[in-house]
Short mmCIF file of C-alpha atoms and ligand atoms in Angstrom, two decimals:
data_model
loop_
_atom_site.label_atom_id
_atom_site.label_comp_id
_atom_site.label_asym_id
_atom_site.label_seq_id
_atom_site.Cartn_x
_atom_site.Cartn_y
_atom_site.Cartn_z
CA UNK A 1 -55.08 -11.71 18.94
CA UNK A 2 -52.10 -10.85 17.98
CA UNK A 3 -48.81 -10.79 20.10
CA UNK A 4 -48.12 -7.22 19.54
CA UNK A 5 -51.71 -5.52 21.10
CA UNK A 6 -51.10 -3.28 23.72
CA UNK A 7 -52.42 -5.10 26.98
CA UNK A 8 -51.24 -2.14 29.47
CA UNK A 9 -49.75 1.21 29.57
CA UNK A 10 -48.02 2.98 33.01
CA UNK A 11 -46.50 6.58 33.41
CA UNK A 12 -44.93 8.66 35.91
CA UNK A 13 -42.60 11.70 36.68
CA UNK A 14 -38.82 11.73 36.19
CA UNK A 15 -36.09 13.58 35.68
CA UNK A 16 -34.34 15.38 33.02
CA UNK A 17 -30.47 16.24 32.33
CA UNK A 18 -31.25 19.71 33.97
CA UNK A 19 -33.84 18.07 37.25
CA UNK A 20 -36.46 18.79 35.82
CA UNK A 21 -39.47 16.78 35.93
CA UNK A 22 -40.56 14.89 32.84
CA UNK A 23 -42.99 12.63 31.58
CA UNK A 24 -42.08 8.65 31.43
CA UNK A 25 -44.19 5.72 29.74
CA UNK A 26 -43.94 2.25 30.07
CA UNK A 27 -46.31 0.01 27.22
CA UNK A 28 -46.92 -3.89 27.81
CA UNK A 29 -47.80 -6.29 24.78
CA UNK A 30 -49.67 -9.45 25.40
CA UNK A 31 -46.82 -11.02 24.04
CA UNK A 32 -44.48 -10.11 26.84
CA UNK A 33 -42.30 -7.39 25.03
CA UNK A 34 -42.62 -3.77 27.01
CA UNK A 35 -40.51 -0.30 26.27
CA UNK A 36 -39.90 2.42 28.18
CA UNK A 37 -39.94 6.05 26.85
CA UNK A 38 -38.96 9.19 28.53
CA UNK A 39 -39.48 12.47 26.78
CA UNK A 40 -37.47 15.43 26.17
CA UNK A 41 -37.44 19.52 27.09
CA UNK A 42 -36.11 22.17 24.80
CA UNK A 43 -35.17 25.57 26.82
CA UNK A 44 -35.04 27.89 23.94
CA UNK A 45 -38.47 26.43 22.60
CA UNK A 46 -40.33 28.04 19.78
CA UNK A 47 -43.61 29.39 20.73
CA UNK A 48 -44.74 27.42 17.87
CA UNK A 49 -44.59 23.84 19.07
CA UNK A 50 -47.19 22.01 20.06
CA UNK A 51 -46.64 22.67 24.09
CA UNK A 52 -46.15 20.54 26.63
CA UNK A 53 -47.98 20.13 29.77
CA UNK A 54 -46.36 21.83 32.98
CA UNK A 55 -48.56 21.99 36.44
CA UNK A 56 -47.29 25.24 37.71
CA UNK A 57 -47.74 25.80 41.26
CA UNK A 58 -44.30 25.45 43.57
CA UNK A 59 -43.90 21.99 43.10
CA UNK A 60 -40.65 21.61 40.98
CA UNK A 61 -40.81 25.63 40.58
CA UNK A 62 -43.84 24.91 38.46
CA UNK A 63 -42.37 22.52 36.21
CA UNK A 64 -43.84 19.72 37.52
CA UNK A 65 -45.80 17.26 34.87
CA UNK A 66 -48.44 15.46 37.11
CA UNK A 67 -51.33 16.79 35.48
CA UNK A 68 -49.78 15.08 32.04
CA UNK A 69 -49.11 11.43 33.62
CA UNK A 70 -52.64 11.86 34.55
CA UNK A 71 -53.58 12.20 31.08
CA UNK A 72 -51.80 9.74 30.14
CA UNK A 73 -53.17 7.91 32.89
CA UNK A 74 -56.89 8.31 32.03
CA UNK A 75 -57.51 9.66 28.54
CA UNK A 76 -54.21 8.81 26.47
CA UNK A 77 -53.27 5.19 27.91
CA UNK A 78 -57.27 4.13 27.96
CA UNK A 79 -57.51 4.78 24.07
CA UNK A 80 -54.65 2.66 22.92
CA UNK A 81 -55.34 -0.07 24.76
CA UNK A 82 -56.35 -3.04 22.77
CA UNK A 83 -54.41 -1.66 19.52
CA UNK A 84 -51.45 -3.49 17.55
CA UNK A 85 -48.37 -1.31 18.55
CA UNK A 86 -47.00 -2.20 15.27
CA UNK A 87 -49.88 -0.36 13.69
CA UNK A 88 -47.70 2.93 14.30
CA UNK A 89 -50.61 5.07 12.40
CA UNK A 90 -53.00 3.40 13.91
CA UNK A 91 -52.06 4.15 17.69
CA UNK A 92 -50.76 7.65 16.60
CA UNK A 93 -54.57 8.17 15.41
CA UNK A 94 -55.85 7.60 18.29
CA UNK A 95 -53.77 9.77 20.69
CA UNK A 96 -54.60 12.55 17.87
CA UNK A 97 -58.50 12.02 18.66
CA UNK A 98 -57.74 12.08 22.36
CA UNK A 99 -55.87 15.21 21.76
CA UNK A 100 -59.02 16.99 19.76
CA UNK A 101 -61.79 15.64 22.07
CA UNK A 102 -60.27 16.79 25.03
CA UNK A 103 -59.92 20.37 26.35
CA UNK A 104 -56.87 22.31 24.55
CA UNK A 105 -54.24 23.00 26.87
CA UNK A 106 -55.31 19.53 29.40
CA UNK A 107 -53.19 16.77 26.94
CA UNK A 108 -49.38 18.19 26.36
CA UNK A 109 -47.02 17.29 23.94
CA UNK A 110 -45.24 15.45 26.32
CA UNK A 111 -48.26 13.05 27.10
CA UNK A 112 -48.94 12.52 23.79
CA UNK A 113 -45.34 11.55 22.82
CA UNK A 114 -44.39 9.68 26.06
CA UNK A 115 -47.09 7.15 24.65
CA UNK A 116 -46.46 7.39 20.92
CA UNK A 117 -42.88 6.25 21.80
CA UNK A 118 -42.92 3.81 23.54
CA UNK A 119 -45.65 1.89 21.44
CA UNK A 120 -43.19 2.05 18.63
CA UNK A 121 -40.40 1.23 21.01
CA UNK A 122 -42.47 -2.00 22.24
CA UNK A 123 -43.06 -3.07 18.83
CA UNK A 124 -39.52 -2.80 18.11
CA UNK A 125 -38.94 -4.89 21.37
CA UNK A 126 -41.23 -7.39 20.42
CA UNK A 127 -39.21 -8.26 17.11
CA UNK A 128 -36.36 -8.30 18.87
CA UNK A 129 -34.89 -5.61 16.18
CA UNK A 130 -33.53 -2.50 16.82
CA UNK A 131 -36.25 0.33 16.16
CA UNK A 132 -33.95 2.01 13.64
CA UNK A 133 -34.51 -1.11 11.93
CA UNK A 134 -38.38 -1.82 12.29
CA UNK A 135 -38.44 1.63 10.35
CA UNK A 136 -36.29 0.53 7.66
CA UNK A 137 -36.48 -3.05 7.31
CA UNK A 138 -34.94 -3.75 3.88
CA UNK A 139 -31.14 -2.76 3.08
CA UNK A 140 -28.31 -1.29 4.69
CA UNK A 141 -28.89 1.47 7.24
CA UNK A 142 -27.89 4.60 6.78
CA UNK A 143 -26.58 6.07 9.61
CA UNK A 144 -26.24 10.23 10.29
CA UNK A 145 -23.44 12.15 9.81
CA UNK A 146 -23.03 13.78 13.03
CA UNK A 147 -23.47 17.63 13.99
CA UNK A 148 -21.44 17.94 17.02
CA UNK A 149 -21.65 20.90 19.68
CA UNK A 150 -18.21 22.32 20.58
CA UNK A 151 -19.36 25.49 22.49
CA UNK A 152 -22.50 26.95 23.63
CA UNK A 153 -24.36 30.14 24.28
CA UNK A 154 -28.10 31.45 24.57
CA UNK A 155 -29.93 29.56 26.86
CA UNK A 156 -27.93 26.25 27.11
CA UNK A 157 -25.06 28.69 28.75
CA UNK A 158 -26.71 31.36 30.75
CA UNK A 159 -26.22 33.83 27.54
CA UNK A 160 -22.14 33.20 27.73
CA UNK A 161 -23.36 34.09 23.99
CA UNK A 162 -25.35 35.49 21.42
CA UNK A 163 -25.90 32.06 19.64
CA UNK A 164 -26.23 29.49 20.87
CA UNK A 165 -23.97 26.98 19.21
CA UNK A 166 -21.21 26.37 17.50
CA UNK A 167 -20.60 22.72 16.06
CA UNK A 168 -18.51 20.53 13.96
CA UNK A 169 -19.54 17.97 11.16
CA UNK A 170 -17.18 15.76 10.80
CA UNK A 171 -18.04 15.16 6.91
CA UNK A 172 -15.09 13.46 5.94
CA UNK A 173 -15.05 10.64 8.00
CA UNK A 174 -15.43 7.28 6.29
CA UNK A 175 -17.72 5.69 9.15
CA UNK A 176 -19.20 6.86 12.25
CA UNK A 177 -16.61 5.92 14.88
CA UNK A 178 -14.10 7.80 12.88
CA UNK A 179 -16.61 10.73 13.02
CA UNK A 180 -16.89 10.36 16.65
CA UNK A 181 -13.28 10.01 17.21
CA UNK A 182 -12.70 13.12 15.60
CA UNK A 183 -15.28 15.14 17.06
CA UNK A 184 -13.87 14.14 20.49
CA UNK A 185 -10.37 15.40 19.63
CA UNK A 186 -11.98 18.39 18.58
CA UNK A 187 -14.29 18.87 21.51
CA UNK A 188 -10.71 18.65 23.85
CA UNK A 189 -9.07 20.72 21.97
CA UNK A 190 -11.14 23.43 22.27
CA UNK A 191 -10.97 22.56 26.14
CA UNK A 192 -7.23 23.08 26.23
CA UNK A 193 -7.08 26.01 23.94
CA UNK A 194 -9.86 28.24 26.32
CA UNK A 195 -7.97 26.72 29.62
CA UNK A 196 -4.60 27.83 28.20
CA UNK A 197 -6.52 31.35 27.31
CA UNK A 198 -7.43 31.30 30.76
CA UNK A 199 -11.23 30.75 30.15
CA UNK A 200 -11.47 28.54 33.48
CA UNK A 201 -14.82 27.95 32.17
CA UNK A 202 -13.67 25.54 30.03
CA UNK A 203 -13.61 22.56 32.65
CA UNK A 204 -17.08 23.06 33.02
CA UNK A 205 -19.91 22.20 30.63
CA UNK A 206 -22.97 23.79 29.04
CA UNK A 207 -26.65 22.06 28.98
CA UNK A 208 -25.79 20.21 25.87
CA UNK A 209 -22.10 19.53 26.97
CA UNK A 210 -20.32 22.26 25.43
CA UNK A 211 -18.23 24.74 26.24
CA UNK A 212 -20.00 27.80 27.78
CA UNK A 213 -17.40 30.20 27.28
CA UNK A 214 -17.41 33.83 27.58
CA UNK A 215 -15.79 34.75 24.85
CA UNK A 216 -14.97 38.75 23.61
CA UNK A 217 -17.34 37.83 20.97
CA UNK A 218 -19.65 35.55 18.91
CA UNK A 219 -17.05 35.20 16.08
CA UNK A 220 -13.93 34.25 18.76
CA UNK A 221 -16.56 30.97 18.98
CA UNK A 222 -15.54 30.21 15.20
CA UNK A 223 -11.96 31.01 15.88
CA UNK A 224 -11.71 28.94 18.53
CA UNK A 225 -13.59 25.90 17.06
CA UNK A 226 -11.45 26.38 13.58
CA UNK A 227 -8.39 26.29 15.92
CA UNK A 228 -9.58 23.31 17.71
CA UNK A 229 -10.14 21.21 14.82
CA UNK A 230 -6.81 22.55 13.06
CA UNK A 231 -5.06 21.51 16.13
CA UNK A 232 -6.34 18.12 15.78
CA UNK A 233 -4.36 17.31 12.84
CA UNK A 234 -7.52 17.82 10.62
CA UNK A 235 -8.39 19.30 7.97
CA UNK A 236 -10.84 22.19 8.54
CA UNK A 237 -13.24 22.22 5.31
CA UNK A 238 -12.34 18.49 3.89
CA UNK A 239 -12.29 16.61 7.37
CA UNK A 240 -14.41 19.01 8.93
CA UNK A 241 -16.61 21.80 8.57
CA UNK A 242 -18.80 23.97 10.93
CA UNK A 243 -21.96 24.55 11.52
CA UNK A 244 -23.77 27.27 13.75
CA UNK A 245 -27.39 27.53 15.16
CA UNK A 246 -28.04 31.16 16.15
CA UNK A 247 -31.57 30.39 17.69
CA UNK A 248 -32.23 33.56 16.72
CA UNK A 249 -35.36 34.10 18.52
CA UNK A 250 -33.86 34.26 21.49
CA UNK A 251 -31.96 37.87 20.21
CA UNK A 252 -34.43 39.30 18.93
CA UNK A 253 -37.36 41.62 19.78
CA UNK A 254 -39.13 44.51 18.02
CA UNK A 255 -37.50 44.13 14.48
CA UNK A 256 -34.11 43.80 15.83
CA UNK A 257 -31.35 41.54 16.52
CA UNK A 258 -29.32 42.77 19.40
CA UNK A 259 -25.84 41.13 20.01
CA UNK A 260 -24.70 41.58 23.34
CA UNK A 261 -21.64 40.13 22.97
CA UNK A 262 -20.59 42.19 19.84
CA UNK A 263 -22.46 45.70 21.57
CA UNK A 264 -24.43 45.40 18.27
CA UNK A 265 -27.72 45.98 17.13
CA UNK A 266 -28.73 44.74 14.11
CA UNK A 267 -32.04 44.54 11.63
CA UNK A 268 -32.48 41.57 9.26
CA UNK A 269 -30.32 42.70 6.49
CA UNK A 270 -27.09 43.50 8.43
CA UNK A 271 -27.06 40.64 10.43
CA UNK A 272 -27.12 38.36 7.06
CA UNK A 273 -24.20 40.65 5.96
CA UNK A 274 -22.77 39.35 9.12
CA UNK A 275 -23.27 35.92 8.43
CA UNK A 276 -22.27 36.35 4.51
CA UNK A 277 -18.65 37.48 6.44
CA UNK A 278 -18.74 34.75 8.31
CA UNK A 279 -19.44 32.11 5.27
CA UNK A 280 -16.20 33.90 3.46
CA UNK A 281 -14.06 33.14 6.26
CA UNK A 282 -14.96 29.76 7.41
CA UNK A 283 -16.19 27.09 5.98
CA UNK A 284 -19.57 26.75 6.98
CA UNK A 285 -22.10 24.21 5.76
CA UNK A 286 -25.28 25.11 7.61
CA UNK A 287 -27.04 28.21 9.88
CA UNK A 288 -29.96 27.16 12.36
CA UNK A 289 -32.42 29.49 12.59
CA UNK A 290 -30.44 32.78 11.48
CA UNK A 291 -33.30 34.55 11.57
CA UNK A 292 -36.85 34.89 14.60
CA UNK A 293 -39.25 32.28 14.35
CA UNK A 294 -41.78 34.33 12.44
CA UNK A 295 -39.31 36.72 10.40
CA UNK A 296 -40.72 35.11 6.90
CA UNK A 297 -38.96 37.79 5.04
CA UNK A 298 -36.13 37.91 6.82
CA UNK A 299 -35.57 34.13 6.13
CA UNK A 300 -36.68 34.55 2.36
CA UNK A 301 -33.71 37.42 1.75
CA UNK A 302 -31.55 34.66 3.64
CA UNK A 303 -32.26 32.37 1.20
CA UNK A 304 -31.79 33.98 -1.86
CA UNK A 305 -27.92 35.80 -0.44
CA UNK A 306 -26.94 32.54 1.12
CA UNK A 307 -28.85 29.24 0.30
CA UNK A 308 -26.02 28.49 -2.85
CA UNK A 309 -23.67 28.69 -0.33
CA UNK A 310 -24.65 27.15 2.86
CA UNK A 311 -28.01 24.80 4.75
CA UNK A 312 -30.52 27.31 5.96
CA UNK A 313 -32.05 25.36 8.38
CA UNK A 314 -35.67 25.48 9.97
CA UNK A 315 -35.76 24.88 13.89
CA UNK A 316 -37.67 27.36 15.82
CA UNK A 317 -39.50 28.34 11.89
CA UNK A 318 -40.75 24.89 11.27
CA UNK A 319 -40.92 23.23 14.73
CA UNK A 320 -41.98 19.93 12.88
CA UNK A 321 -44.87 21.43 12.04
CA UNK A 322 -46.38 20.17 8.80
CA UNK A 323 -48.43 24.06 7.90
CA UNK A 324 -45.20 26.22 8.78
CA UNK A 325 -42.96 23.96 6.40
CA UNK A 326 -45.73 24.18 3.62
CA UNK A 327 -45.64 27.84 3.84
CA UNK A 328 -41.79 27.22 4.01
CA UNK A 329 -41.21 25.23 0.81
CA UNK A 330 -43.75 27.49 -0.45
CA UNK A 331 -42.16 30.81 0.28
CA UNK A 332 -38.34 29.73 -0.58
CA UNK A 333 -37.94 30.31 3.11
CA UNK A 334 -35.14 27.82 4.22
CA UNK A 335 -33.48 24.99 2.39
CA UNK A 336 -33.51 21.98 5.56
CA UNK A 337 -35.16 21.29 8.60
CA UNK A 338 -34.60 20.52 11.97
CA UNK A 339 -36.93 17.15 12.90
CA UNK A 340 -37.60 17.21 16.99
CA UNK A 341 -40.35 14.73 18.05
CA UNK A 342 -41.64 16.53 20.89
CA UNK A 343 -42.19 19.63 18.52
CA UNK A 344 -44.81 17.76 17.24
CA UNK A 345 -46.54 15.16 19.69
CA UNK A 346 -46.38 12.20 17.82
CA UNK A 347 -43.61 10.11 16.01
CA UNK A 348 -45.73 9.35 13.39
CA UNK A 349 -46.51 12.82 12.22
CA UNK A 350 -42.89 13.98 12.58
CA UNK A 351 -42.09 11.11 10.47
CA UNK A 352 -44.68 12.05 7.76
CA UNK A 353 -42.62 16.13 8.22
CA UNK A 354 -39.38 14.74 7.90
CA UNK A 355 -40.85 12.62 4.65
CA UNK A 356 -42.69 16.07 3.43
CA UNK A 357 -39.85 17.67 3.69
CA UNK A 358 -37.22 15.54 2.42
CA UNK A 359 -39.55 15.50 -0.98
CA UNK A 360 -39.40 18.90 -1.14
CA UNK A 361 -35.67 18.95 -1.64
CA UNK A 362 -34.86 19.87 1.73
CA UNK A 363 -31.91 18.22 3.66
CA UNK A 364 -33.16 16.86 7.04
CA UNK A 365 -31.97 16.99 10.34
CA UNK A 366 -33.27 15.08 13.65
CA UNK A 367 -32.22 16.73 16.94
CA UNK A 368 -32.46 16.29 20.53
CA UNK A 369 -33.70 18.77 22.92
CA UNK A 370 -31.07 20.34 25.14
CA UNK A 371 -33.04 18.91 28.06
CA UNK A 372 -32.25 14.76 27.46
CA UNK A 373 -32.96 11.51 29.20
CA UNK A 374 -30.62 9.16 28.83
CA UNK A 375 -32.99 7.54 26.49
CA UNK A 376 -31.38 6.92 22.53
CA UNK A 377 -34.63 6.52 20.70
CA UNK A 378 -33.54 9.87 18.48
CA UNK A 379 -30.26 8.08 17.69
CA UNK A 380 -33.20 5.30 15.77
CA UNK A 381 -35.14 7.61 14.62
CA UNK A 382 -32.68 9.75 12.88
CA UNK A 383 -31.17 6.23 11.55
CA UNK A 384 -34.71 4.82 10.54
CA UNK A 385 -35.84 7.98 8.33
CA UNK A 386 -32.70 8.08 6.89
CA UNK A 387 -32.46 11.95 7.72
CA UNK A 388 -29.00 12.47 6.61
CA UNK A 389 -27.58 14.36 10.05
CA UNK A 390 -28.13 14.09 13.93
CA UNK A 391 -28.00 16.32 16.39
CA UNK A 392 -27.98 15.83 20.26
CA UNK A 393 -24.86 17.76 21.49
CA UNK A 394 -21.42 17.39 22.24
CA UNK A 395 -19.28 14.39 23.61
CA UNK A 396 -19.79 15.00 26.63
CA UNK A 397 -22.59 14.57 29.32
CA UNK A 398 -24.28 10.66 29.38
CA UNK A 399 -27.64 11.86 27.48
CA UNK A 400 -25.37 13.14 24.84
CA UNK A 401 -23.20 9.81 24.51
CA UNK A 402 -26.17 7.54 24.75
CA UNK A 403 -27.37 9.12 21.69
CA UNK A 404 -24.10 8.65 20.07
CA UNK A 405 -23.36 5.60 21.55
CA UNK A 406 -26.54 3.71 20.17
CA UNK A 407 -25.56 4.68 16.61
CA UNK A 408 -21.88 3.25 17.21
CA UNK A 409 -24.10 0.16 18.69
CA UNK A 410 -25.63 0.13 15.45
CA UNK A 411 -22.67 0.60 13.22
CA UNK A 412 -21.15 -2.56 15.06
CA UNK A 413 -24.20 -5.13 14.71
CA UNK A 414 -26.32 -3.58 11.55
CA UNK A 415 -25.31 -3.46 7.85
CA UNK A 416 -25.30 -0.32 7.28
CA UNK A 417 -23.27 3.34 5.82
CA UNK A 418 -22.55 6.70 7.30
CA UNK A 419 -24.53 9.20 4.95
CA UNK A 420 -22.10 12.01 3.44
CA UNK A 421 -25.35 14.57 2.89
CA UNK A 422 -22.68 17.09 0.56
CA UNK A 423 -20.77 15.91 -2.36
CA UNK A 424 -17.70 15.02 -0.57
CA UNK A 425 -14.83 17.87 -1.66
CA UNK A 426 -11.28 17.48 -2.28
CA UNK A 427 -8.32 18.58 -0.29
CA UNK A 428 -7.47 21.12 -3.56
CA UNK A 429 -10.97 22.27 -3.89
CA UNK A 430 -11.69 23.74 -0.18
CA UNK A 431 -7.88 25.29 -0.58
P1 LIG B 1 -33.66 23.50 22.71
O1 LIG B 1 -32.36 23.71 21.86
O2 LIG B 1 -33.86 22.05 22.91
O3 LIG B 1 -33.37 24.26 23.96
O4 LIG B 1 -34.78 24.12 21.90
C1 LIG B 1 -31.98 22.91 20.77
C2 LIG B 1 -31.98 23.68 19.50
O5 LIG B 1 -32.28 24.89 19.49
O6 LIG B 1 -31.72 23.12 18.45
ZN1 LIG B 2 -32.12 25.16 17.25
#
């Protein structure tokens, strides 16, 4: 028997960063080692996912998740039992057959993941390593360069904006705490700026701890954030660059995009020659989901006028889901992805996406969900693949920092290096 087999396995309802219920999972191991895991909500979700469980009803407003601790409980929990939670593919296997023999629609997402977690989490625990390192046990880690949320809009901000972020990689830092410390200078800048502008806003924060500002316009988000970081005594395209995710599902309906903010509505083509004006006058590295979930063409055109120039990145397209990237990589449709666990059910499989990806040539991104737990398992995850970037949020709000804070944990007691996904350009060449 080995010291690692999974002797018992617990869950209940807790809370989210927005009160919302959620689904936690506690895992034993005859040897003693145990792990927590508490999954994550996304609010502008693509209808794509694999979905998770609510209970409807009045309880929570219907967001309760009772009827997925239950499966958990009896059908998820029961089949793991007895297996080697180092055996990642193993246990992941067997939640998968629980998910096909049962009823669709009676085992969420989030009961399938609550449990795939924390078996990887306890197996981590029982090594006494960190699970970044149980996933890449040989050689310096390599930690993510950072994608950092300065301000919000869509639904993390009550539609302050059309899109729904506006972020800062801090490419040029040399480790991670430099990235961080710059990101935070940039993040109060941008505080001080809108509160001087009299946004009062600005001393309040958005879902993912940005600014939810109500700006004249999407592009006064760019201007502001370009300001910010220029303020900070950095340089904006060297030190720092931006990057946007439009979540452009959320704008879109009937073949157009309609941009509130800008009293603009726009089909496919004109709101890439949007964009296109936007990549001439900042420097932007990547666009998240510039296009609906199922606009295929729309996302092919964007490829071919801007993938030279910037990331064309897969969220709400892909949702870590193995067939849409196929047809993806397939179809030229996007040149990265956007890796969130809970997209998919299982760590395992979103592992084997990221992988599938990543071969393909993609550059690969793991995320958060802009409803958190103050659980930093992504901060591991994105670490232990090796995916290049992470994003969680901004600075502020504790399910942001614990993400960030576990990679500066791991900076300070790993071997590792900060991965600089871009070739790293000169001072003279972004003049
Ligand atoms: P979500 O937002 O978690 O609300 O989906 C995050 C994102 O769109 O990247
Ligand atoms: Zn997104």
């Amino acid at each position: 028997m080995s010291s690692t087999e999974i002797t018992r396995v617990r869950a209940w309802e807790a809370l989210d960063s927005r009160g919302r219920p959620t689904v936690a999972c506690r895992i034993d191991l005859d040897g003693g080692a145990h792990a927590v895991a508490r999954v994550p909500s996304g609010a502008s979700t693509g209808s794509h996912e694999v979905a998770e469980l609510r209970d409807g009803g009045t309880r929570y407003e219907g967001a309760g998740v009772r009827n997925a601790v239950a499966a958990v409980i009896d059908h998820v929990g029961p089949a793991v039992i007895g297996l080697d939670a180092e055996s990642t593919a193993q246990v992941d296997r067997a939640i998968a057959a629980v998910e096909q023999e049962r009823e669709p629609g009676t085992v969420g997402a989030n009961a399938t993941l609550a449990v795939s977690l924390a078996a990887v989490i306890a197996a981590a625990n029982a090594q006494d390593a960190p699970l970044a390192r149980m996933l890449h046990p040989v050689g310096p880690l390599q930690l993510p360069m950072p994608m950092v949320n300065i301000v919000s809009g869509g639904a993390h901000a009550a539609g302050a904006l059309d899109i729904q972020d506006v972020l800062v990689i801090p490419e040029g830092a040399s480790t991670f705490a430099e990235a961080i410390e710059w990101v935070a200078m940039v993040r109060a800048a941008a505080t001080r700026i809108a509160l001087d502008r009299g946004f009062a806003e600005a001393a309040l924060v958005a879902d993912e701890g940005g600014l939810g500002l109500r700006l004249g316009s999407n592009v006064a988000a760019l201007e502001l954030v370009a300001e910010a970081v220029e303020t900070s005594g950095l340089d904006l395209g060297t030190d720092v660059t931006i990057a946007i995710d439009a979540a452009a599902t959320e704008f879109y309906a009937d073949g157009a995009y309609t941009l509130a903010r800008d009293g603009r509505i726009l089909d496919a083509e004109r709101l890439l020659a949007m964009y296109s004006d936007w990549v001439d006058r900042f420097p932007i590295r990547s666009i998240e989901d510039p296009l609906a979930e199922d606009d295929w063409d729309g996302w092919a055109l964007a490829t071919r006028e801007l993938g030279g120039r910037i990331d064309l990145v897969g969220d709400d397209l892909f949702v870590t889901q193995a067939d849409r990237l196929k047809r993806g990589v397939a179809e030229h449709s996007a040149t990265a992805i956007l890796v969130k666990v809970n997209q998919n059910g299982l760590v395992s499989r979103a592992g084997d996406v990221l992988r599938t990806a990543r071969d393909a040539g993609f550059r690969t991104i793991v995320s958060a969900r802009s409803g958190e737990t103050e659980d930093s398992w992504v901060a591991d995850l994105a670490t232990g693949w090796a995916a290049g970037q992470l994003k969680v949020g901004s600075t502020h709000r504790s399910e942001r920092t614990a993400k960030w804070n576990r990679v500066l944990e791991l900076e300070a007691t790993e071997e590792s290096t900060l991965a600089h996904p871009w070739p790293r350009r000169s001072k003279e060449e972004s003049a």
